XYZ file of C-alpha atoms in Angstrom:
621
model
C 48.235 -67.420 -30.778
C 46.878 -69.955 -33.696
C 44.184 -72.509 -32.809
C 45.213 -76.060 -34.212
C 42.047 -76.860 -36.644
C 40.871 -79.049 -38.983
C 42.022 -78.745 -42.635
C 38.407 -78.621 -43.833
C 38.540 -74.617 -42.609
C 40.139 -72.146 -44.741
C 42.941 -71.550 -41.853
C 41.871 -68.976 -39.312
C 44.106 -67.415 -36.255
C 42.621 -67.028 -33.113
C 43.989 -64.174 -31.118
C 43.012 -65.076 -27.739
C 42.856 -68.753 -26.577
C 43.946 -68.705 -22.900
C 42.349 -66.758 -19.965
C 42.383 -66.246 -16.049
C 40.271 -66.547 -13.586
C 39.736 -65.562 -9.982
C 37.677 -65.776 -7.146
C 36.198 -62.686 -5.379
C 33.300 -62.547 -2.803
C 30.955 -65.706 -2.691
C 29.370 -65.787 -6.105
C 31.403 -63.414 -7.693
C 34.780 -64.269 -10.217
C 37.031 -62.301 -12.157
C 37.775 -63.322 -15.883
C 39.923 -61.290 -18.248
C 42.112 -62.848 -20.966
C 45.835 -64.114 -20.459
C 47.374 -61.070 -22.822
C 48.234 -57.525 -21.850
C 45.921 -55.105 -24.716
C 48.732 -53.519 -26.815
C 49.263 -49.499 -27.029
C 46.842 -47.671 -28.709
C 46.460 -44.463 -30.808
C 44.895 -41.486 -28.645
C 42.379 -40.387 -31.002
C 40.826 -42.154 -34.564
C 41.640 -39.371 -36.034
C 45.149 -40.234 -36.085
C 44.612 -42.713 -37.980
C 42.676 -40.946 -40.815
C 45.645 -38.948 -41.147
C 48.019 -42.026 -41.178
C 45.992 -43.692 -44.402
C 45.447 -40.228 -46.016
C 49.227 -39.891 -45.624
C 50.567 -43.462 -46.331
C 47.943 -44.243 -48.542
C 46.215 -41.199 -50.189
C 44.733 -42.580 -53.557
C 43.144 -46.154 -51.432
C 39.347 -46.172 -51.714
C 37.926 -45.303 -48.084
C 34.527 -45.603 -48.814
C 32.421 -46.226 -51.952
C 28.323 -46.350 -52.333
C 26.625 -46.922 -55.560
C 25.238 -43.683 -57.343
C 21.453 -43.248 -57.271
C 19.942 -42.798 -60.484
C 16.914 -40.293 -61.278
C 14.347 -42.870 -61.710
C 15.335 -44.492 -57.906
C 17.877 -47.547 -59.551
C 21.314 -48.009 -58.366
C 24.177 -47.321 -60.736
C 28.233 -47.234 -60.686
C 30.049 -46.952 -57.754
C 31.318 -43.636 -56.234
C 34.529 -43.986 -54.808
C 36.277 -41.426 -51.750
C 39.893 -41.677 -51.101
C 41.633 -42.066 -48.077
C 43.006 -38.346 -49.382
C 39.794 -37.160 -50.277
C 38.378 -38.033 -47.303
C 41.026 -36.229 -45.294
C 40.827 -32.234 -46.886
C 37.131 -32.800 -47.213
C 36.741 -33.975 -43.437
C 39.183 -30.869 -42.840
C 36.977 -28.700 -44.648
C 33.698 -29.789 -42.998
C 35.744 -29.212 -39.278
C 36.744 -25.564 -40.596
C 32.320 -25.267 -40.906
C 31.855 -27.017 -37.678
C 34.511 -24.540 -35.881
C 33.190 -21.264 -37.862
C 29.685 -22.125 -36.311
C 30.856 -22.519 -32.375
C 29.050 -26.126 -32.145
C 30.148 -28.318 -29.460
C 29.440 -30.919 -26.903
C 26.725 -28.815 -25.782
C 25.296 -27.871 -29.261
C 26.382 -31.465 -31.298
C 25.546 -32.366 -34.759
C 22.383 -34.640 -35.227
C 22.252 -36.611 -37.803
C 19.336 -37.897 -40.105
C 20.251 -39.966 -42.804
C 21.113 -44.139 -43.750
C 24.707 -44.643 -44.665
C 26.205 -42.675 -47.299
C 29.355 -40.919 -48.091
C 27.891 -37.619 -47.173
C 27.165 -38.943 -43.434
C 30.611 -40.067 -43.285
C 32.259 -37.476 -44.178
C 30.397 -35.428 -41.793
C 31.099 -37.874 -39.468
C 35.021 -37.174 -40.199
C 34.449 -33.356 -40.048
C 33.067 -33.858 -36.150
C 36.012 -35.861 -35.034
C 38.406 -33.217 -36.065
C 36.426 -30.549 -34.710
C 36.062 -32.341 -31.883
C 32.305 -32.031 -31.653
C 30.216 -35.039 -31.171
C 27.964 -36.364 -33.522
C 24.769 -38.572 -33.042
C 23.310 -40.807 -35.886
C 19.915 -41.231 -35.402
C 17.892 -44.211 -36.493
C 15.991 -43.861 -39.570
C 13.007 -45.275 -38.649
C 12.928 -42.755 -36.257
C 12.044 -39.824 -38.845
C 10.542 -42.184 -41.899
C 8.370 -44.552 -40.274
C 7.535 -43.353 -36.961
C 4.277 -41.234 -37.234
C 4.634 -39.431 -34.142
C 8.230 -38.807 -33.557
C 8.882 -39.056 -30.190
C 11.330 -40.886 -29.934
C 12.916 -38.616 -32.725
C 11.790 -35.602 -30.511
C 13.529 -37.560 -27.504
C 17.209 -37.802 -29.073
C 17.026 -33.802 -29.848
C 15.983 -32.679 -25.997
C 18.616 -34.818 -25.018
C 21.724 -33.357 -26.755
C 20.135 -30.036 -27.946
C 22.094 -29.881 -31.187
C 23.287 -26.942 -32.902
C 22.965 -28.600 -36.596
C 20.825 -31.298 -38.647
C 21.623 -32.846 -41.047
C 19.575 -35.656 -43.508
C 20.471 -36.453 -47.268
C 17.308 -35.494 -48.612
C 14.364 -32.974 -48.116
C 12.007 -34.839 -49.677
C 12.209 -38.240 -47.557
C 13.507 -36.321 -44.466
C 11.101 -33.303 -44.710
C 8.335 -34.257 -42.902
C 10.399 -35.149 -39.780
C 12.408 -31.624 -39.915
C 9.494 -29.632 -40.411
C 8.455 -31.710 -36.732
C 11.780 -31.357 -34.709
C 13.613 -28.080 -35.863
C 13.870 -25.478 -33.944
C 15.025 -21.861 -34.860
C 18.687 -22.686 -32.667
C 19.031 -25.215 -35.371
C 20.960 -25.015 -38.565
C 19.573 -27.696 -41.101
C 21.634 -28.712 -43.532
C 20.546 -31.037 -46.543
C 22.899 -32.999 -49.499
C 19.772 -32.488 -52.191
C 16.303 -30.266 -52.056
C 15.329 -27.596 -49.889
C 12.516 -26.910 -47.484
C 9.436 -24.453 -47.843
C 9.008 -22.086 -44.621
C 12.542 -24.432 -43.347
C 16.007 -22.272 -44.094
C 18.861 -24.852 -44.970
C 22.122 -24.982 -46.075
C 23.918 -26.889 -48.749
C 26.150 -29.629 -47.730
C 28.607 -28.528 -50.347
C 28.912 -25.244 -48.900
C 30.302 -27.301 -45.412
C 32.645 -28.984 -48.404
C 33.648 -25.635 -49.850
C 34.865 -23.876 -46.353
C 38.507 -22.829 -46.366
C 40.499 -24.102 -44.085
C 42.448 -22.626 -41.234
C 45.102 -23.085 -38.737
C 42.313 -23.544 -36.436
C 41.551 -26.947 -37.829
C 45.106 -28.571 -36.546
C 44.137 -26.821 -33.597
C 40.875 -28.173 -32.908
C 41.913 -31.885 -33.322
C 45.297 -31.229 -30.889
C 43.251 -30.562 -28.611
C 40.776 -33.817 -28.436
C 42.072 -36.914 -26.721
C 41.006 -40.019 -24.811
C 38.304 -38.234 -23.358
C 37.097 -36.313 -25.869
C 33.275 -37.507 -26.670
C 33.615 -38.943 -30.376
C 29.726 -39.497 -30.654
C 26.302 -40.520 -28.943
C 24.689 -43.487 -29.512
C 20.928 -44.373 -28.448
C 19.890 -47.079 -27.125
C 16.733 -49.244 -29.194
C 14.779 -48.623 -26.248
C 12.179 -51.073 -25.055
C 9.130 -50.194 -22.575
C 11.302 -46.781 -21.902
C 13.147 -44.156 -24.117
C 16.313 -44.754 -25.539
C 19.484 -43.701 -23.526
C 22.525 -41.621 -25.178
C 25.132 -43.510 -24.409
C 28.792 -41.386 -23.986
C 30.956 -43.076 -27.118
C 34.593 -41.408 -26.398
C 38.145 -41.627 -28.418
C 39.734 -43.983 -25.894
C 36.620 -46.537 -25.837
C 36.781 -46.615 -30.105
C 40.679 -46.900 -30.011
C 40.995 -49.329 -27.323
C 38.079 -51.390 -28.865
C 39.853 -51.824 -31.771
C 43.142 -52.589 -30.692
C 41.037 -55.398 -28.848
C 39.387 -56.346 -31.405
C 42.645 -57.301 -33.795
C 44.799 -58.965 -31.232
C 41.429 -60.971 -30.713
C 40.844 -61.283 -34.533
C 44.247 -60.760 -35.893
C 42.892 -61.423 -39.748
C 42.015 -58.161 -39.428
C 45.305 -57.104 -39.949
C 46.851 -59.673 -42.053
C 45.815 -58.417 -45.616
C 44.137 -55.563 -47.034
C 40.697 -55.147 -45.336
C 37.546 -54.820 -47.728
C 34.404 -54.800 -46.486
C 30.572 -54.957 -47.770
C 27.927 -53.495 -45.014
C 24.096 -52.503 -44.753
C 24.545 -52.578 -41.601
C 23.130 -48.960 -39.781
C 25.561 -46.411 -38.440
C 23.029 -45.658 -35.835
C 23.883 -48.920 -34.366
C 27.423 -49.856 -32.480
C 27.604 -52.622 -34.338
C 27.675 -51.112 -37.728
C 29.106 -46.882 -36.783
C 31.659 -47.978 -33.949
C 33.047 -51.766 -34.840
C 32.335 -51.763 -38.608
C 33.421 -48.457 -39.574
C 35.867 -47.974 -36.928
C 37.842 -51.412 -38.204
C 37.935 -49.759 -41.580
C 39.385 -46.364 -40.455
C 41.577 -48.533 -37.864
C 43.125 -50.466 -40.611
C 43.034 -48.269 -43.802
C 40.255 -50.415 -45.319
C 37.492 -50.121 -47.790
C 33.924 -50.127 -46.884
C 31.954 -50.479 -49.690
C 28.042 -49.177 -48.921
C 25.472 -51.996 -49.413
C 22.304 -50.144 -50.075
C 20.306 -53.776 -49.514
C 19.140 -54.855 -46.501
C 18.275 -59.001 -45.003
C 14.467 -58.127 -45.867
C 12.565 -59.713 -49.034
C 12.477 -55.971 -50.628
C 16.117 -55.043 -50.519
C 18.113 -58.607 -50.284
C 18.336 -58.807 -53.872
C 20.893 -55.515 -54.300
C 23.140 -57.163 -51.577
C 23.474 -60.101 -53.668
C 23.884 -58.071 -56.343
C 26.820 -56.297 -54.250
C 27.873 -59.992 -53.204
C 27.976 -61.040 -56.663
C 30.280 -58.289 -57.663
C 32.515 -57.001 -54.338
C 34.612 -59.571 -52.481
C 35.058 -59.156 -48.888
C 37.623 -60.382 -46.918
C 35.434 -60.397 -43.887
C 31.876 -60.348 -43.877
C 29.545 -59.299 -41.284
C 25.908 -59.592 -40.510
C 23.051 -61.196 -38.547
C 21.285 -64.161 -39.122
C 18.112 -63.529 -41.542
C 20.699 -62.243 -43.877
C 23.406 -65.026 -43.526
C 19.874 -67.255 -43.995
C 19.147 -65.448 -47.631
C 22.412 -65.709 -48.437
C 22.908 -69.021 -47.626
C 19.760 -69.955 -49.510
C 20.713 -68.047 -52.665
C 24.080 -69.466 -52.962
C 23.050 -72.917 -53.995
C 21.635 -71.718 -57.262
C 23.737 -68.297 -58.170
C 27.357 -69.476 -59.194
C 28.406 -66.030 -59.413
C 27.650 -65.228 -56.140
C 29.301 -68.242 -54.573
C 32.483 -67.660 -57.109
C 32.921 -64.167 -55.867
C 31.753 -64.527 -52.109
C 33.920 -67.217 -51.140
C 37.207 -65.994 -53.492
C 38.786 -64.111 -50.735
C 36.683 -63.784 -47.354
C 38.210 -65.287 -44.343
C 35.161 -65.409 -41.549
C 32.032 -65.211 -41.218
C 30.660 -63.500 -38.129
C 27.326 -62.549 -36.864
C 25.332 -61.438 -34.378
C 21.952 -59.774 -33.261
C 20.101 -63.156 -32.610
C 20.708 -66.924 -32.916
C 21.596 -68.646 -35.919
C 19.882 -71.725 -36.861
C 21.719 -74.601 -37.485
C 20.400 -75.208 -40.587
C 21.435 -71.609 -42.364
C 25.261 -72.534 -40.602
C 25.180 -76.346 -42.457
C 24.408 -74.711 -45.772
C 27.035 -72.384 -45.675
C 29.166 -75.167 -44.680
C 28.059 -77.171 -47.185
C 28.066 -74.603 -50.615
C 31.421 -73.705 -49.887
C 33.208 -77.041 -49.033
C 31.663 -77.682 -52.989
C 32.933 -74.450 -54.332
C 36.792 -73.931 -52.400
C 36.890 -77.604 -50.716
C 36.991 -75.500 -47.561
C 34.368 -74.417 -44.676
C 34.145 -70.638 -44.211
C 34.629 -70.439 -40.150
C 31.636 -69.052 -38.893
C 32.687 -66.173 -35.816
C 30.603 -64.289 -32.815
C 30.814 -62.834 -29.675
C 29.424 -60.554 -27.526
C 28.867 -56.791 -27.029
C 26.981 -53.892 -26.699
C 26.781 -50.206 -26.908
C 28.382 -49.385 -23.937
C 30.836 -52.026 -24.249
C 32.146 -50.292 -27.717
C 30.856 -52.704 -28.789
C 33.258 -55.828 -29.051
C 33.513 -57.754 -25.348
C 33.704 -61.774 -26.083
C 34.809 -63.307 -29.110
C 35.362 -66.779 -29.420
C 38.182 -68.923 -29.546
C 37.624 -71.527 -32.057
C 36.375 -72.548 -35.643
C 34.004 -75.180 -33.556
C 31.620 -72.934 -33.347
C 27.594 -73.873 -31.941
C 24.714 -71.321 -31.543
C 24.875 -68.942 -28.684
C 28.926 -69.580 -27.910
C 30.232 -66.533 -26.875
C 34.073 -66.721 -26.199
C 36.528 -65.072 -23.712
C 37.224 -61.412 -23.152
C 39.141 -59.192 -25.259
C 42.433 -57.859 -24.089
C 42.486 -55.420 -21.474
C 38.852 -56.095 -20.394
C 37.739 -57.026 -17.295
C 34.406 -59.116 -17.026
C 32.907 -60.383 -13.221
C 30.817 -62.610 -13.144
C 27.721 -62.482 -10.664
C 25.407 -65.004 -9.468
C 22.336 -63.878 -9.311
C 18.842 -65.082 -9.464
C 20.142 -68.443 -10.542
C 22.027 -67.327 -13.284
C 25.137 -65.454 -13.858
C 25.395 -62.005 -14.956
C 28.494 -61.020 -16.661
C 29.894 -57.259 -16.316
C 32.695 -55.458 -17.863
C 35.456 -52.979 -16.775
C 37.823 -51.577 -19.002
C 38.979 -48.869 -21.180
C 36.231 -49.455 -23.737
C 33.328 -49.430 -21.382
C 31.450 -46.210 -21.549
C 31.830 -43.381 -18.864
C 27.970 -43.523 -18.903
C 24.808 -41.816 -20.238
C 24.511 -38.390 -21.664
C 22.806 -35.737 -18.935
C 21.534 -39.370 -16.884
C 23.611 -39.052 -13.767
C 20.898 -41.539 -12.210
C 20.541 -43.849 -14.747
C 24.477 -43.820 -15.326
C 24.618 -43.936 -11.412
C 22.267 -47.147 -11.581
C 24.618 -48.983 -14.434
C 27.396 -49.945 -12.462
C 28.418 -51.316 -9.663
C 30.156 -50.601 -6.635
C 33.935 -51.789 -8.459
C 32.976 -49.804 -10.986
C 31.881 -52.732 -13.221
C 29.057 -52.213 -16.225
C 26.156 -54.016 -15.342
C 25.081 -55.561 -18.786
C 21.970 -57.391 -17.558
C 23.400 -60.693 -20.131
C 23.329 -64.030 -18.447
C 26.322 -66.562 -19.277
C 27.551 -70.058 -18.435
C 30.222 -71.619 -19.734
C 30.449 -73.843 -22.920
C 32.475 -76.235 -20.951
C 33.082 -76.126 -16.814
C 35.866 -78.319 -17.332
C 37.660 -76.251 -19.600
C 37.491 -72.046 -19.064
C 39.564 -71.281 -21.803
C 36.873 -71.820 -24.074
C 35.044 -69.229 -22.511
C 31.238 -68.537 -22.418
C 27.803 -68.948 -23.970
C 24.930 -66.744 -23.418
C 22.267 -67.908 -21.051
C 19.394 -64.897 -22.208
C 18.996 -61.681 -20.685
C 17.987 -61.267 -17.332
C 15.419 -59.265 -17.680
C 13.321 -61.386 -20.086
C 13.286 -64.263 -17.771
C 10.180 -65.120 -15.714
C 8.317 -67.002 -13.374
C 5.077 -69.337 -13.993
C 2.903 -69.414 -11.871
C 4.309 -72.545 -9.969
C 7.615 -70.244 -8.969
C 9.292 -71.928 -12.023
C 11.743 -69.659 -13.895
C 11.699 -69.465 -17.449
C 14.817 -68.711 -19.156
C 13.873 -67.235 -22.545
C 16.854 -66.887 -23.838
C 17.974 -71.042 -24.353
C 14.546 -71.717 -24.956
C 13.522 -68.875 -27.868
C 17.015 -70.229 -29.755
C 15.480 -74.324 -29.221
C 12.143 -72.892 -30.911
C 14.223 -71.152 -33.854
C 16.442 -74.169 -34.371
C 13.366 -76.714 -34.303
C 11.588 -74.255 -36.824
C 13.807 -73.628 -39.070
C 13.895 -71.582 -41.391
C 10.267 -70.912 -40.772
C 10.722 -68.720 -38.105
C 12.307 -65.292 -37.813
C 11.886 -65.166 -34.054
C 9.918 -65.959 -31.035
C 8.565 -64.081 -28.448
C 8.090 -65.856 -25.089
C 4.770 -65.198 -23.019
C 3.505 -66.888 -19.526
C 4.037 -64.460 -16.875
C 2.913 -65.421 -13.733
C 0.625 -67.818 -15.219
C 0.780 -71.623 -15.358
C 2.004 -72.384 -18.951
C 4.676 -71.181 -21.175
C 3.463 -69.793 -24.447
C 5.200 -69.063 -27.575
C 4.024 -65.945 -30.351
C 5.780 -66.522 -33.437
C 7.228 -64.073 -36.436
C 7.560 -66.190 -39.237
C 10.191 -65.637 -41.987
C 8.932 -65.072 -45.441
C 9.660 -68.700 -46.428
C 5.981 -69.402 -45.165
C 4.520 -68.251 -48.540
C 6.201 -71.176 -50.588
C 5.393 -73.842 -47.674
C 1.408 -72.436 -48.217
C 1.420 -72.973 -51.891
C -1.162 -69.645 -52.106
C -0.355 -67.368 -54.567
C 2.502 -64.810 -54.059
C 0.548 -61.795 -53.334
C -1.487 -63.500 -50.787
C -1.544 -61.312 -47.638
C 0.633 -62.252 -44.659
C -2.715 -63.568 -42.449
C -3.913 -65.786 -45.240
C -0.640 -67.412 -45.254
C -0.457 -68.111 -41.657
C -3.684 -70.083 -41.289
C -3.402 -71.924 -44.243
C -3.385 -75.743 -43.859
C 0.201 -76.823 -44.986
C 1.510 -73.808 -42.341
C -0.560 -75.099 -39.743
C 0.117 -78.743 -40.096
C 3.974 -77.573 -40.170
C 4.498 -75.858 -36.969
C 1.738 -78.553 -35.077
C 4.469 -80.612 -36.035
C 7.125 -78.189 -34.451
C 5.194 -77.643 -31.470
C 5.395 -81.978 -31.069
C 9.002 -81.767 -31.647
C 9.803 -79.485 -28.815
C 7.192 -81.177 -26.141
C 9.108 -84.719 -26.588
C 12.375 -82.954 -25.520
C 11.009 -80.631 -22.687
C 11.725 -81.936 -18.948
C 9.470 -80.033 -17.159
C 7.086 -76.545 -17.336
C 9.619 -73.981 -17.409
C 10.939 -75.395 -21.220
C 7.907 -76.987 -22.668
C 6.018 -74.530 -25.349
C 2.201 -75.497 -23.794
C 0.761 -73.313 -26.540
C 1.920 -71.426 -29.908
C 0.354 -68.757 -31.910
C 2.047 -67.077 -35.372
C 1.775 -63.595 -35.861
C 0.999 -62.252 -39.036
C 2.069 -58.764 -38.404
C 6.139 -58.095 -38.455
C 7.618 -56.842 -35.402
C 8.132 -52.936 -36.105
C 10.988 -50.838 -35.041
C 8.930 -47.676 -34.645
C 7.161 -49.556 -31.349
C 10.753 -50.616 -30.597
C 9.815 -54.294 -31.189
C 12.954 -54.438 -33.346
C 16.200 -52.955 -32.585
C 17.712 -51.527 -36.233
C 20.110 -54.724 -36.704
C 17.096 -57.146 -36.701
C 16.912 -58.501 -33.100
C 13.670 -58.836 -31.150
C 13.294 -56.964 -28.399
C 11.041 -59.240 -25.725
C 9.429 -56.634 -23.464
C 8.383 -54.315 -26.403
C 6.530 -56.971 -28.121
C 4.665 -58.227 -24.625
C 4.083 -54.804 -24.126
C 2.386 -53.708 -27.758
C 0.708 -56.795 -27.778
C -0.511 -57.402 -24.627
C -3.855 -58.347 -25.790
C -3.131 -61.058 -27.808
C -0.557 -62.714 -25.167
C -4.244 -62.413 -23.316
C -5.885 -64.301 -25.759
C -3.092 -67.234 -26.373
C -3.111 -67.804 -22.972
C -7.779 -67.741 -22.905
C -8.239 -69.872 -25.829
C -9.448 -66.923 -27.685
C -7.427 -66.547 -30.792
C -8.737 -68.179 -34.355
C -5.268 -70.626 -34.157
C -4.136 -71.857 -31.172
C -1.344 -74.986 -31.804
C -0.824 -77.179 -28.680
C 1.369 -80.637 -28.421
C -0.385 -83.509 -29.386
C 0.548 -86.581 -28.239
């Protein structure tokens, strides 16, 4: 179904636009959308064999070549038929060593063709695979959580891309049981095997046999959790949840489908977001992922705009600080406008909110370079939804507008604590958590239903079909000590918005006490607004005057507009210190993770709330 939109848009079909609703028990309704989800293949590996049939000599995937002295060079290209006999290969390995559910592959490395191809080689087999973060083996210093992921699944094989990088963590986790197998180096006291020995294995009969035999329920991968104040979870990922998923996913974006798919992505395979619904489009739909080795921080945006500057996607994904850099470098790189905006449909992110000013850029560079606005997309998920849930239903899109469900998922909606939780049933919902019969037990409900702990309203009561908008997370919102709820959610996006694009994200404290407080990560573009010299360290920046003077000024804003205690910021502090992923602050695709952050820095939410820090901005009238 097409949504009727405004010529300034380059034109954009909207698969889903019309929903039901019913009533259940008091405080409880049903909400799936108005369309049946369409058949779908058994197993992704069906359709690897499809494109490496149909399409043999198409670019799969392609990553720029690393250089001796660290630089990027050309890109390395792997064909759909490439892909295929090497996957088939790496399955023959998998088989030869009796791995399995019980005894998976873990693996250790960022995206590269070697992981996916690997990757590949497990789905055949029919043994799971589990991509770890890689925080957790290069910047953790104790590697728990590292340690956690390998008691969990017990694997029967590493795997990382390097021994240098990745040595330290090996030499930490591996076990005797476990076969480690490296792309480059070799470990001293460590026996390892060459990943182009996996490449090399001849194939057998038992190779067709192994993949006949997976199907709906055959476990494709595990995927942790970010973990918070607990460890992370392994949550089941099977072939029917990653088939179904996308089948939802292109009857809900059907531009998907409509021309050849090319895609540019940092984003980690570690995460849903990035392994299941990035990399599972491409293999869905016989794309090309090209490999962006950059990342939305001030160290590694420049090669993604180098990558922007030369690929051309025809969707482009990713979450708000890197829309914000890009946005920002577009006004003065013509290249990178020219070649961005020559082919790409949408725009969609996710992870956190997106402040309105990063969206009226973007807006604004390309209605001077096409004559057009680029519709910006987003929705809802998470890892044990597959990840795609809600996706909206039109190019009048505002911050925190969620959309309706995808085909052939179910969501209920539950009042509770004076909000409304939304769950999800369906085909791409997760049987549960690996070897956690209690904490899968404690997930859903008693119909069955996930329990995703996201609050939602709806954009507009007098209209359903336009579906939802998120209302926070449950579990972040508290009470004052009045009784008043706080809902952190609405109020950490006003902060953000008012802020902007001084602030990366906010972190919400008051707990029981009588004011609301607000710690603040600001985004790099602090350092200009001080006017101190470049190298200036992060705390110098932060109490300088011009800083200071700008968020007082914030801090005003948002007390004019507040209506009572429960939204009015009574006192704001900036943190100098980025949130880190190692202390789970900061999930891998750049969201803040509330409870971590209160937890880790418990002492200073002391201090904000005692007068005790050096900076303490409060509303003047």
């Amino acid at each position: 179904m097409s949504f009727d939109q405004s010529p300034q848009y380059r034109p954009l079909i909207f698969g889903v636009t019309r929903v039901k609703l019913r009533d259940g028990a008091p405080g409880t309704h049903y909400l799936q959308a108005d369309q049946p989800l369409l058949p779908y293949p058994e197993r992704m590996t069906d359709r690897l064999k499809h494109w490496a049939e149909t399409a043999p000599a198409r670019t799969f995937m392609a990553r720029r070549v690393r250089q001796p002295d660290g630089s990027l060079g050309d890109w390395r290209h792997v064909s759909y038929g490439q892909a295929w006999q090497t996957a088939r290969r790496i399955a023959q390995a998998i088989l030869d060593r009796g791995l399995s559910v019980e005894r998976p592959v873990v693996i250790l490395s960022e995206n590269s063709l070697e992981h996916a191809l690997l990757s590949l080689g497990c789905l055949i087999a029919g043994v799971p695979f589990v991509q770890t973060s890689p925080a957790y083996s290069l910047i953790s210093q104790d590697y728990d959580k590292l340690r956690h992921v390998i008691n969990t699944v017990t694997p029967g094989m590493l795997f990382a891309s390097d021994a240098a990088r990745y040595g330290k963590a090996l030499q930490a986790v591996a076990t005797p049981e476990m076969e480690l197998v490296l792309v480059e180096g070799e470990l001293s006291g460590l026996a390892s095997t060459q990943f182009e020995s996996l490449c090399a294995t001849p194939e057998t009969p038992a190779v067709d046999a192994a993949m006949a035999a997976t199907g709906p329920d055959t476990i494709t991968k595990f995927l942790f959790t970010s973990g918070s104040t607990k460890l992370p979870k392994a949550v089941i990922n099977t072939q029917r949840m990653w088939c179904a998923n996308q089948q939802q996913m292109v009857q809900s974006m059907p531009v998907l489908a409509q021309q050849p798919l090319v895609l540019l992505d940092w984003l980690p395979w570690n995460h849903t977001f990035g392994g299941n619904h990035n990399v599972g489009m491409v293999l869905y739909h016989g794309g090309t992922l090209y490999i962006d080795d950059g990342k939305p921080t001030p160290a590694l945006i420049q090669e993604t705009l180098r990558n922007l500057r030369e690929i051309a996607p025809t969707v482009y994904f990713n979450v708000p600080t890197g829309f914000e850099a890009i946005a920002a470098a577009m006004k003065a790189d013509a290249q990178l406008r020219k070649t961005l905006l020559s082919r790409v449909q949408m725009f969609f992110y996710a992870g956190a909110a997106l402040a309105q000013p990063v969206w009226d850029s973007l807006f604004e560079t390309a209605e001077q370079e096409i004559g057009q606005r680029i519709v910006m997309t987003s929705g809802l998920g998470m890892t044990e939804s597959g990840p795609f849930g809600l996706y909206v239903t039109s190019p009048e899109l505002k911050a925190g507008d969620l959309g309706v469900p995808a085909p052939g998922m179910q969501a209920k909606l539950v009042d509770m604590q004076g909000k409304t939780e939304i769950r999800y049933r369906g085909p791409n919902i997760t049987p549960g958590y690996w070897r956690a019969p209690q904490e899968t037990a404690e997930a859903f409900d008693e119909e069955g239903y996930f329990k995703s702990g996201d609050a939602v309203k709806w954009i507009d009561e007098t209209d359903i079909h336009l579906g939802l908008k998120f209302d926070g997370r449950i579990a972040e919102d508290f009470k004052l000590a009045t009784g008043t709820f706080v809902s952190v959610g609405p109020l950490r996006a006003r902060i953000i918005a008012a802020g902007a694009p001084y602030i990366q994200d906010v972190v919400l404290t008051g707990l029981n006490l009588k004011e609301v407080g607000a710690m603040v990560f600001p985004t790099q573009a602090v350092r200009a607004l001080s006017g101190l010299p470049a190298d200036t360290s992060m705390h110098e920046v932060v109490d300088s005057a011009p800083v200071l003077e700008k968020f007082q000024q914030v801090v005003n804003e948002l007390a004019k507009s507040a209506t009572g205690s429960a939204n009015r910021i009574a006192r704001l502090c900036l943190l100098a210190d980025a949130p880190t992923i190692d202390r789970g602050e900061i999930t891998d695709k750049g969201s803040i993770n509330q409870r971590a952050v209160l937890t880790h820095r418990a002492d200073t939410v002391a201090k904000l709330h005692a007068d005790e820090l050096h900076y303490i901005l409060k509303p003047q009238a």
